Tab-separated table of C-alpha atoms and ligand atoms in Angstrom:
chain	number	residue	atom	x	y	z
A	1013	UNK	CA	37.204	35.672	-49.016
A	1014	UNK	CA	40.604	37.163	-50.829
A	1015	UNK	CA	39.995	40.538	-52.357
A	1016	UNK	CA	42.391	42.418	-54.899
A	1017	UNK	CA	44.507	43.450	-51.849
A	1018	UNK	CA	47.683	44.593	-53.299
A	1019	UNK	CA	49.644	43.847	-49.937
A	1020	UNK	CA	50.477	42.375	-47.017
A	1021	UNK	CA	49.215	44.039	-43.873
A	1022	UNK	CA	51.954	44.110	-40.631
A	1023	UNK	CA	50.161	43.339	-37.555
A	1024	UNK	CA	52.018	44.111	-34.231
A	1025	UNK	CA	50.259	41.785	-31.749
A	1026	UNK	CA	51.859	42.574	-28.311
A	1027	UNK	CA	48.682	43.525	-26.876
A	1028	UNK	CA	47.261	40.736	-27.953
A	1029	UNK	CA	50.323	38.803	-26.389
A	1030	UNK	CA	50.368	40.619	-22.922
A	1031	UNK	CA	46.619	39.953	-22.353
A	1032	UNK	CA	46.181	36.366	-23.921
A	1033	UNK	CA	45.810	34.480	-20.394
A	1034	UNK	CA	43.307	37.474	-19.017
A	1035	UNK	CA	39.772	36.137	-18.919
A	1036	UNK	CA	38.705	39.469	-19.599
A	1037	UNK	CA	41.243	39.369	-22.555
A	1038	UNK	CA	38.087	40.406	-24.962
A	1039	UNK	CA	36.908	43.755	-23.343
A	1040	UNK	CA	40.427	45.156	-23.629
A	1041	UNK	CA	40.752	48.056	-26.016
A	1042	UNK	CA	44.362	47.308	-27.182
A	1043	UNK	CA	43.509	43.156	-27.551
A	1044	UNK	CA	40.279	44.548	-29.410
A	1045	UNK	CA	42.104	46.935	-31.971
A	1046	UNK	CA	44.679	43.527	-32.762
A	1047	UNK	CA	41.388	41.520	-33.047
A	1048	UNK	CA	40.281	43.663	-35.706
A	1049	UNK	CA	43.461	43.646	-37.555
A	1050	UNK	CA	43.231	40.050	-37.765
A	1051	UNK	CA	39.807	40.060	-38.924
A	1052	UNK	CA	40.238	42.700	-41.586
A	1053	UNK	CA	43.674	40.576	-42.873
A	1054	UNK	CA	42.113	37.112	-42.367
A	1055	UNK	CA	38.684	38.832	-44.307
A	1056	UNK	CA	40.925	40.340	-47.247
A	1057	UNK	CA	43.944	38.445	-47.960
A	1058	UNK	CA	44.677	35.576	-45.675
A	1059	UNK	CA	48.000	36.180	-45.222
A	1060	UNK	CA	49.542	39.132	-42.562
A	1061	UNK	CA	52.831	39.323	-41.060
A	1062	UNK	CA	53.012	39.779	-37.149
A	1063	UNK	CA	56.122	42.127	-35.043
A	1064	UNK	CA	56.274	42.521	-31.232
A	1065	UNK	CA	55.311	38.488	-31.197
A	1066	UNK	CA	58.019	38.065	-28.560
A	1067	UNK	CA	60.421	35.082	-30.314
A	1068	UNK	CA	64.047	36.160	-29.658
A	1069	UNK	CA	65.454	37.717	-33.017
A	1070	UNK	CA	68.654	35.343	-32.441
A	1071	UNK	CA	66.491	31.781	-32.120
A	1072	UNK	CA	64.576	32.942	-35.145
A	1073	UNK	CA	68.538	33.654	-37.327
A	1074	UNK	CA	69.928	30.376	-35.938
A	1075	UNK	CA	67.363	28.101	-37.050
A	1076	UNK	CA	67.569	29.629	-40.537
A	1077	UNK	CA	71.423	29.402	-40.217
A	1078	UNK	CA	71.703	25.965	-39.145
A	1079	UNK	CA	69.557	25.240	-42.333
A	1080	UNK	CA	71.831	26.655	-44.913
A	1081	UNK	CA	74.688	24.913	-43.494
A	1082	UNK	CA	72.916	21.500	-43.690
A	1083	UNK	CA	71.572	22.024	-47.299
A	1084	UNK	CA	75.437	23.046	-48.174
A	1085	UNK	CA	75.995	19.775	-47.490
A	1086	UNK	CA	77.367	17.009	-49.704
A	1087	UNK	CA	74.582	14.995	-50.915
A	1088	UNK	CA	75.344	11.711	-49.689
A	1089	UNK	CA	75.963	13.497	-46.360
A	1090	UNK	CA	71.701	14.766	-46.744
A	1091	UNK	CA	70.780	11.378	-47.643
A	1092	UNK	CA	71.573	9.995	-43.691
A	1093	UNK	CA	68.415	11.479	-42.980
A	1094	UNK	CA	66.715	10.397	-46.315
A	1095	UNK	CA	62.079	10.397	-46.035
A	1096	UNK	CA	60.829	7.841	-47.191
A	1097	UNK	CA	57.046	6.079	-45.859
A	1098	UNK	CA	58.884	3.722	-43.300
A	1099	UNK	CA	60.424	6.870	-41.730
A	1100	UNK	CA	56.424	8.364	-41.363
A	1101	UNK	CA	57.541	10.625	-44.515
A	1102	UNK	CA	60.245	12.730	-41.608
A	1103	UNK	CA	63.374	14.112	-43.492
A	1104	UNK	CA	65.202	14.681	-46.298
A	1105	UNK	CA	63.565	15.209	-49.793
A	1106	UNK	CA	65.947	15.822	-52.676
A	1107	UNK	CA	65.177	19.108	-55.478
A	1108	UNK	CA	62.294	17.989	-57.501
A	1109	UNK	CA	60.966	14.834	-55.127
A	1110	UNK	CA	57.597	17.337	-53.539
A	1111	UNK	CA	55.705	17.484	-56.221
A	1112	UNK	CA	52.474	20.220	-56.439
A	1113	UNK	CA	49.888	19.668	-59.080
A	1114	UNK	CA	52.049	17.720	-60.843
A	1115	UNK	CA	55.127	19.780	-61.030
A	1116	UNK	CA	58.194	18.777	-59.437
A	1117	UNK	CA	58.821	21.544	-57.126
A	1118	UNK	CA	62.312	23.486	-56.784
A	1119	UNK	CA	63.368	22.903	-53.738
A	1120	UNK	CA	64.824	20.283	-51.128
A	1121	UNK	CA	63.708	19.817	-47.642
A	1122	UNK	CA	63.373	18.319	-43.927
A	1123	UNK	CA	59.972	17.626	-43.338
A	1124	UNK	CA	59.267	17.165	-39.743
A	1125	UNK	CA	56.132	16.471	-38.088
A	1126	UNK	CA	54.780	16.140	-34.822
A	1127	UNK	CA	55.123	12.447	-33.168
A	1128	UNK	CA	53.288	10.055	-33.706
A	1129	UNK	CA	53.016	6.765	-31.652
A	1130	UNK	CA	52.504	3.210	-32.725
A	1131	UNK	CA	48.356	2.971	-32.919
A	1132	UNK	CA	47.793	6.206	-31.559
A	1133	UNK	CA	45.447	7.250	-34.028
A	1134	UNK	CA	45.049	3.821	-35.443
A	1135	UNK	CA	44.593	3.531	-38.977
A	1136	UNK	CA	44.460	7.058	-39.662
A	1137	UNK	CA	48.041	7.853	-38.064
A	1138	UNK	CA	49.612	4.747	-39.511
A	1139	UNK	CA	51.380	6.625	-42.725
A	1140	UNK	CA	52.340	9.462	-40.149
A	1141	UNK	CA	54.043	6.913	-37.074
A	1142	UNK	CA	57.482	7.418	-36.693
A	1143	UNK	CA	59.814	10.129	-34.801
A	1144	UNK	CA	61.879	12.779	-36.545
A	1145	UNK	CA	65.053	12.407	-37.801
A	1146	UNK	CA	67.510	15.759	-37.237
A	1147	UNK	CA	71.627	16.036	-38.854
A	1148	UNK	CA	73.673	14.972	-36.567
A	1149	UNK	CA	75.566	18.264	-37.174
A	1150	UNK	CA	75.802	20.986	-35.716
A	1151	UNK	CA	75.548	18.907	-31.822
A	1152	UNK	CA	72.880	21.524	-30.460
A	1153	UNK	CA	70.319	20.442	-34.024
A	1154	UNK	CA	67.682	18.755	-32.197
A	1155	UNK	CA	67.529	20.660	-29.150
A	1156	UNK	CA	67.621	24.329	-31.171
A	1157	UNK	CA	64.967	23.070	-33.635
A	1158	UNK	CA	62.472	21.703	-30.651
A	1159	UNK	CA	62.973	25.160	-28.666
A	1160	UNK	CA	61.662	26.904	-31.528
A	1161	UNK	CA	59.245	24.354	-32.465
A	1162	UNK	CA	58.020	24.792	-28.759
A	1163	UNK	CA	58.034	28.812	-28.937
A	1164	UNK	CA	56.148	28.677	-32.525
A	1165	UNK	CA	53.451	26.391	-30.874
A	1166	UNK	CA	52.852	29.132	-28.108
A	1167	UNK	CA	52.956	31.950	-30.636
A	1168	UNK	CA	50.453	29.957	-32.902
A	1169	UNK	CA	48.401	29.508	-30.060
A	1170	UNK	CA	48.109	33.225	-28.870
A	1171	UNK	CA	47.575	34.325	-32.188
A	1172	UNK	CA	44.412	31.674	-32.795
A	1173	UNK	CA	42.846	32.862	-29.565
A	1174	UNK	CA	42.513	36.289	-30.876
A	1175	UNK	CA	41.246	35.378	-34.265
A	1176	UNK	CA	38.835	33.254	-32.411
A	1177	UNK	CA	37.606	36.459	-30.665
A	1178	UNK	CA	37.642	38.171	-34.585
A	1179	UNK	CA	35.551	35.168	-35.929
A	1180	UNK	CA	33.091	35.914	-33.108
A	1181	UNK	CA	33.379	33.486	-30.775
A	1182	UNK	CA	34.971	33.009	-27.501
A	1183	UNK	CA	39.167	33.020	-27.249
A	1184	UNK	CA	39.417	29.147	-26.475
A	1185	UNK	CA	37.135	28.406	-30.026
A	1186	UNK	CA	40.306	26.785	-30.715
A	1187	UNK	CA	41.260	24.639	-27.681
A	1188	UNK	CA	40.146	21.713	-26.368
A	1189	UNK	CA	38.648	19.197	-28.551
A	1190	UNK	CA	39.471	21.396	-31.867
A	1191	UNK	CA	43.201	22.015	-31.483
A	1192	UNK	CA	43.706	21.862	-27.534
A	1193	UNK	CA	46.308	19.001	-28.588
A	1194	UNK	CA	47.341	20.732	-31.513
A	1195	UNK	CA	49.269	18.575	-34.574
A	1196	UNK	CA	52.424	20.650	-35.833
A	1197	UNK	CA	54.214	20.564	-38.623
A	1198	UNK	CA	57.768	21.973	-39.792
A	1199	UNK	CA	59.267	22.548	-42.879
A	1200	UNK	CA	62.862	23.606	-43.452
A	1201	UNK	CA	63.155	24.257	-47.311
A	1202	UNK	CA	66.109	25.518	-49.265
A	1203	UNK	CA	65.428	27.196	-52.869
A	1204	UNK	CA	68.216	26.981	-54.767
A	1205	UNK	CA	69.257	30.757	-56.421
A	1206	UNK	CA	68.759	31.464	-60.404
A	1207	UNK	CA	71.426	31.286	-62.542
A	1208	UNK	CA	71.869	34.800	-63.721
A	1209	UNK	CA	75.046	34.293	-66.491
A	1210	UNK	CA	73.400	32.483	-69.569
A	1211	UNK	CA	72.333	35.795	-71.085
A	1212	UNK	CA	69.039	34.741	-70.982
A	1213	UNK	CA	68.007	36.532	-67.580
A	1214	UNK	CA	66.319	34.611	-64.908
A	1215	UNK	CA	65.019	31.134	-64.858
A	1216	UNK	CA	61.514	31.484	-63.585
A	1217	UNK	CA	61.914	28.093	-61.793
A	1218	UNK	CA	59.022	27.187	-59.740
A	1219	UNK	CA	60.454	26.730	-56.168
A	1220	UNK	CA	57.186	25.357	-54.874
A	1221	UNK	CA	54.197	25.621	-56.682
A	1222	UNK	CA	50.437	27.161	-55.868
A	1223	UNK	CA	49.027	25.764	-53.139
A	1224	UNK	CA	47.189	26.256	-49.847
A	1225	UNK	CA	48.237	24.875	-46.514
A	1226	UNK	CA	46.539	22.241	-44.701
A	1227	UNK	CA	45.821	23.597	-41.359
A	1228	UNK	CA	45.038	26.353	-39.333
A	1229	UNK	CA	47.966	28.740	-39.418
A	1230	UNK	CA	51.424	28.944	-40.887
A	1231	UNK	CA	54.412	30.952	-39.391
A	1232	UNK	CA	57.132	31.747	-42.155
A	1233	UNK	CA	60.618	32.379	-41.310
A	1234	UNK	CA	61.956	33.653	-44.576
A	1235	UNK	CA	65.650	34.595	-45.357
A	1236	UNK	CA	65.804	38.460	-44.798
A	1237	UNK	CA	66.757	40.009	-48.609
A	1238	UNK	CA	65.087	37.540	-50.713
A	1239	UNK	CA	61.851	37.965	-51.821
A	1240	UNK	CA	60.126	34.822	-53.640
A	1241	UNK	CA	57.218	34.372	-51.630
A	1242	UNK	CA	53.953	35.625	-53.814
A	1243	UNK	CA	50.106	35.687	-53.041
A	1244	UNK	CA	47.441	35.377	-55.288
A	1245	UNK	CA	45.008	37.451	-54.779
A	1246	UNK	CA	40.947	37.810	-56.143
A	1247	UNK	CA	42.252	38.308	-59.740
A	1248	UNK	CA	44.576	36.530	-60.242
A	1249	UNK	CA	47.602	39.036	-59.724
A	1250	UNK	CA	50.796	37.714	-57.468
A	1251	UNK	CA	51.602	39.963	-54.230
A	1252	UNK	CA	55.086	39.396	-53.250
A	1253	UNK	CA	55.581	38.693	-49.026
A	1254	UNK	CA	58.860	40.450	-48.675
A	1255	UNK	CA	61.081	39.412	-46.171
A	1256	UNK	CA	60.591	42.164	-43.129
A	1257	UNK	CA	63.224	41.226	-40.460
A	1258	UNK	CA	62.130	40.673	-37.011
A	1259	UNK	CA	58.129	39.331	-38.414
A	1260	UNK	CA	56.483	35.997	-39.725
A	1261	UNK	CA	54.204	35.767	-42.463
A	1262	UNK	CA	51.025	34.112	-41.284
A	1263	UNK	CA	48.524	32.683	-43.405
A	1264	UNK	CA	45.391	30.823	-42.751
A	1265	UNK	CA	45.090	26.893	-44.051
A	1266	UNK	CA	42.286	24.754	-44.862
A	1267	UNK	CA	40.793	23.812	-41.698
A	1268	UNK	CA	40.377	27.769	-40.552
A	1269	UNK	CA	38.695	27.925	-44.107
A	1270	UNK	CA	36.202	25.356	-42.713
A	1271	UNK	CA	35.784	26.451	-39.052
A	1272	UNK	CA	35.244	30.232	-40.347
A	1273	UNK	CA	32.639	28.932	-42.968
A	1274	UNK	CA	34.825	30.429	-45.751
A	1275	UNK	CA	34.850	33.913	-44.014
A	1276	UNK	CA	38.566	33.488	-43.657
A	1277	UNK	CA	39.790	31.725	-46.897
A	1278	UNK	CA	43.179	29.797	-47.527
A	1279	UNK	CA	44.985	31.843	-50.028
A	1280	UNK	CA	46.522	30.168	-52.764
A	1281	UNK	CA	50.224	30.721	-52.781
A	1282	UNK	CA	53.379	30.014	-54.357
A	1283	UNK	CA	57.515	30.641	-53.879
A	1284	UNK	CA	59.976	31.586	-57.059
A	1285	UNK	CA	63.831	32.203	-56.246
A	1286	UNK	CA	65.083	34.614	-58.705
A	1287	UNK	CA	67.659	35.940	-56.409
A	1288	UNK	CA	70.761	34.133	-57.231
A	1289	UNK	CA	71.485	33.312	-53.742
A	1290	UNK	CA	70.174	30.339	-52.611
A	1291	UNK	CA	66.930	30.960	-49.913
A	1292	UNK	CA	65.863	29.413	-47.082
A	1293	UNK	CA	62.855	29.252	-45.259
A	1294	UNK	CA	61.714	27.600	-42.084
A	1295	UNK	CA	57.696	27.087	-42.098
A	1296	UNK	CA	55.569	25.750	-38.746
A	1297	UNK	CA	52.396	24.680	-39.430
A	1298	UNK	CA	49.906	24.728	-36.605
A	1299	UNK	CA	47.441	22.228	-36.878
A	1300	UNK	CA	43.910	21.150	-35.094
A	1301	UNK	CA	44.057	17.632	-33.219
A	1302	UNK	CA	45.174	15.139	-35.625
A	1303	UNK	CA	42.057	13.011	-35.358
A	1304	UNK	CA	39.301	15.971	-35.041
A	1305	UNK	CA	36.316	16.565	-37.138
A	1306	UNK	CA	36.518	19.632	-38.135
A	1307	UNK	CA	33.017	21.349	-39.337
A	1308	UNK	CA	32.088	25.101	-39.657
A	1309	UNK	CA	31.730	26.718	-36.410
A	1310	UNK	CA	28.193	27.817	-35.460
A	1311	UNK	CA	28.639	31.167	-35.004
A	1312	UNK	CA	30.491	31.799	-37.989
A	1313	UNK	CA	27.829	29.637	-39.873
A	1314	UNK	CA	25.191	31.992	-38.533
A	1315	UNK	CA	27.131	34.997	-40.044
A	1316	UNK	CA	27.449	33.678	-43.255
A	1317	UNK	CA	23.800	33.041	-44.104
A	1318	UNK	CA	22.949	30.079	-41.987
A	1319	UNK	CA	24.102	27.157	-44.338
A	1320	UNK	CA	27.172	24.698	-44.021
A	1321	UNK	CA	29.430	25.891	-46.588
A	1322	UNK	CA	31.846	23.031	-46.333
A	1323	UNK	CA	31.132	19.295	-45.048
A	1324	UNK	CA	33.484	17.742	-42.080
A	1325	UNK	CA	37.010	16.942	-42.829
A	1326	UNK	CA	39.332	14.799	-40.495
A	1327	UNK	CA	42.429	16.672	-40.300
A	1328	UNK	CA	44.604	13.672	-40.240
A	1329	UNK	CA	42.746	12.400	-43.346
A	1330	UNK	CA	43.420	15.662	-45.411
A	1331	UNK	CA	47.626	15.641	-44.452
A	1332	UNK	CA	47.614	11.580	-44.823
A	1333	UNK	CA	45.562	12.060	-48.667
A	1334	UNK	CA	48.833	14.928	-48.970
A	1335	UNK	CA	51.536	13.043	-48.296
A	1336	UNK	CA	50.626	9.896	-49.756
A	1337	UNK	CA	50.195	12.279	-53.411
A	1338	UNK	CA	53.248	14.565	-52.688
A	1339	UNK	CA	55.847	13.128	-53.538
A	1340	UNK	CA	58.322	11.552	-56.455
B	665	LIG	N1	52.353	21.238	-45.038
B	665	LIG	C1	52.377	22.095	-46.045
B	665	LIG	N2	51.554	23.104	-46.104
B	665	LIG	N3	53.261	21.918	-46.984
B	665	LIG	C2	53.314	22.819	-48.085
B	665	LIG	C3	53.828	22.148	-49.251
B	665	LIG	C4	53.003	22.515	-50.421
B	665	LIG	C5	53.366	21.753	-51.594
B	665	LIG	C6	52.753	20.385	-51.657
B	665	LIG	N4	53.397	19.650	-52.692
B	665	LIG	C7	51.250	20.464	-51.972
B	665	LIG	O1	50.884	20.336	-53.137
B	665	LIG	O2	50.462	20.644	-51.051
B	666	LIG	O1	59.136	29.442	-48.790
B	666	LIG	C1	58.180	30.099	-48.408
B	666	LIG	O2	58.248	31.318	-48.226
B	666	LIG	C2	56.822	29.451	-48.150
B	666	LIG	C3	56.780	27.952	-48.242
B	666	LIG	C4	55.393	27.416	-48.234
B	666	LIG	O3	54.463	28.048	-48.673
B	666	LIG	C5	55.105	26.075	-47.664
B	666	LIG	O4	56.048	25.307	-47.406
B	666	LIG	O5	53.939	25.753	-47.441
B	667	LIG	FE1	52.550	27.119	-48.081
């Protein structure tokens, strides 16, 4: 469960990197001191950043600079690659079309999601079916964007083996059945800056309003020099998640909230651009299986006083119920 932390704690998980393949991986003393980071983050605030994660600095500035260029765009130009529910709800949405608790949200966006193949979940996966669509500009898009989609779903994977071992369990709590074919999601957003000359100071604009995430861990890849990300924490009060080059910001989403038997919660969070510049961020969502029931592990059930604390949820049937409600 949150607590009134009053910020974000940096986690450098290199150990936890160089020993993630090591069946002994848990009796190491340097995985074991990364393990406990994790826990005490994922325990207090549900959000940490991670260094020495091993994603090459320039991958991680290209991606974000490939975004601003396509959001500089002409509008007519964005609208080749327009969502809509025949395209599986993949790419563009225009400022103010994601909508969170009712609010038409500041920002515009790609939305890209993991593919999914005619009637391979059935009824579940039919809102979902369809294949991304990428700008056809710069040439190197679509093979840039699945490099680092690939390298996020490696990090994401690492880093849920050792808050397996934090939870209590074994490091592959998370594999097989329960997110061995992990769903992914990606979300390039642009926010676009406050205007600063009407005398009136900043707008205040909501660039995307509270909410959790879905799954079971986000990697942010914020601008560096902008900071609009916030945290809410146990009363109430928003922590800002400063940009710190060379990290993510991780935080925990729904399903971890379930497996962990609310040990681990997902933190409700929100993004306001009062820079003037205009911000971009590039968020990967690591998911479970699309199609998995996902119920509260036993072990972590045992910790927490012995009863279910949450029912089962279908992971596909919480991001369908999403989608279908997010948008204008
Ligand atoms: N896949 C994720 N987490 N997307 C985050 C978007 C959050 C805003 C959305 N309108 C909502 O209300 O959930
Ligand atoms: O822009 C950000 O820093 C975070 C965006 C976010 O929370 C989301 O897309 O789920
Ligand atoms: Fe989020």
């Amino acid at each position: 469960m949150a607590t009134n932390f009053k910020f974000i704690p940096v986690i450098d998980i290199s150990p936890l990197l160089a020993k993630c393949n090591d069946p002994k991986m848990a009796e190491d003393p340097g995985v074991s001191e990364v393990v406990r980071q994790l826990d005490q983050a994922c325990r207090e605030a549900g959000f940490f950043y991670v260094k020495g994660h091993g994603i090459p600095d320039s991958i991680i500035k290209e991606v974000k600079s490939v975004a601003h260029k396509f959001f500089e765009l002409p509008y007519e130009e964005k609208l080749k690659i327009k969502m809509t529910a025949a395209t599986g709800f993949r790419g563009y949405q225009r400022i103010g079309e994601n909508i969170t608790k009712g609010v038409p949200d500041m920002h515009e966006a790609i939305d890209c999601y993991r593919e999914v193949k005619e009637g391979m979940y059935g009824e579940l996966g039919k809102p979902m079916e369809g294949r991304n669509q990428w700008p056809s500009n710069p040439p190197n898009y679509t093979e840039l964007m699945e490099e680092y989609i690939s390298l996020c779903t490696d990090l994401s994977r690492k880093i849920m083996r050792g808050i397996a071992l934090a939870l209590g369990g074994s490091p592959d709590e998370f594999e097989g059945d329960r997110a061995g074919d992990a769903f992914w999601v990606m979300r390039i957003i642009g926010y676009p800056g406050a205007p600063t000359s009407n005398g009136h100071g900043p707008r205040n604009d909501i660039g995307c309003g509270a909410h959790t995430d879905y799954g079971l861990l986000t990697l942010v890849n914020q601008d560096d020099e902008i900071t609009a990300l916030q945290v809410r924490n146990l009363s109430g009060e928003w922590i800002s998640a400063p940009p710190i080059p060379g990290t993510f910001v991780c935080n925990i989403g729904d399903m971890l909230k379930i497996y962990s038997n609310g040990l681990y919660d997902s933190t409700l969070h929100q993004v306001i651009n009062n820079a003037p510049k205009y911000r971009v961020c590039v968020a990967y969502f690591y998911e479970t299986n699309f199609d998995t029931a996902v119920e509260p592990l036993e072990i972590c059930k045992q910790r927490t006083g012995g009863a279910k604390k949450f029912g089962r949820a279908v992971y596909g049937e919480h991001l369908v119920s999403k989608v279908l409600t997010n948008f204008n």
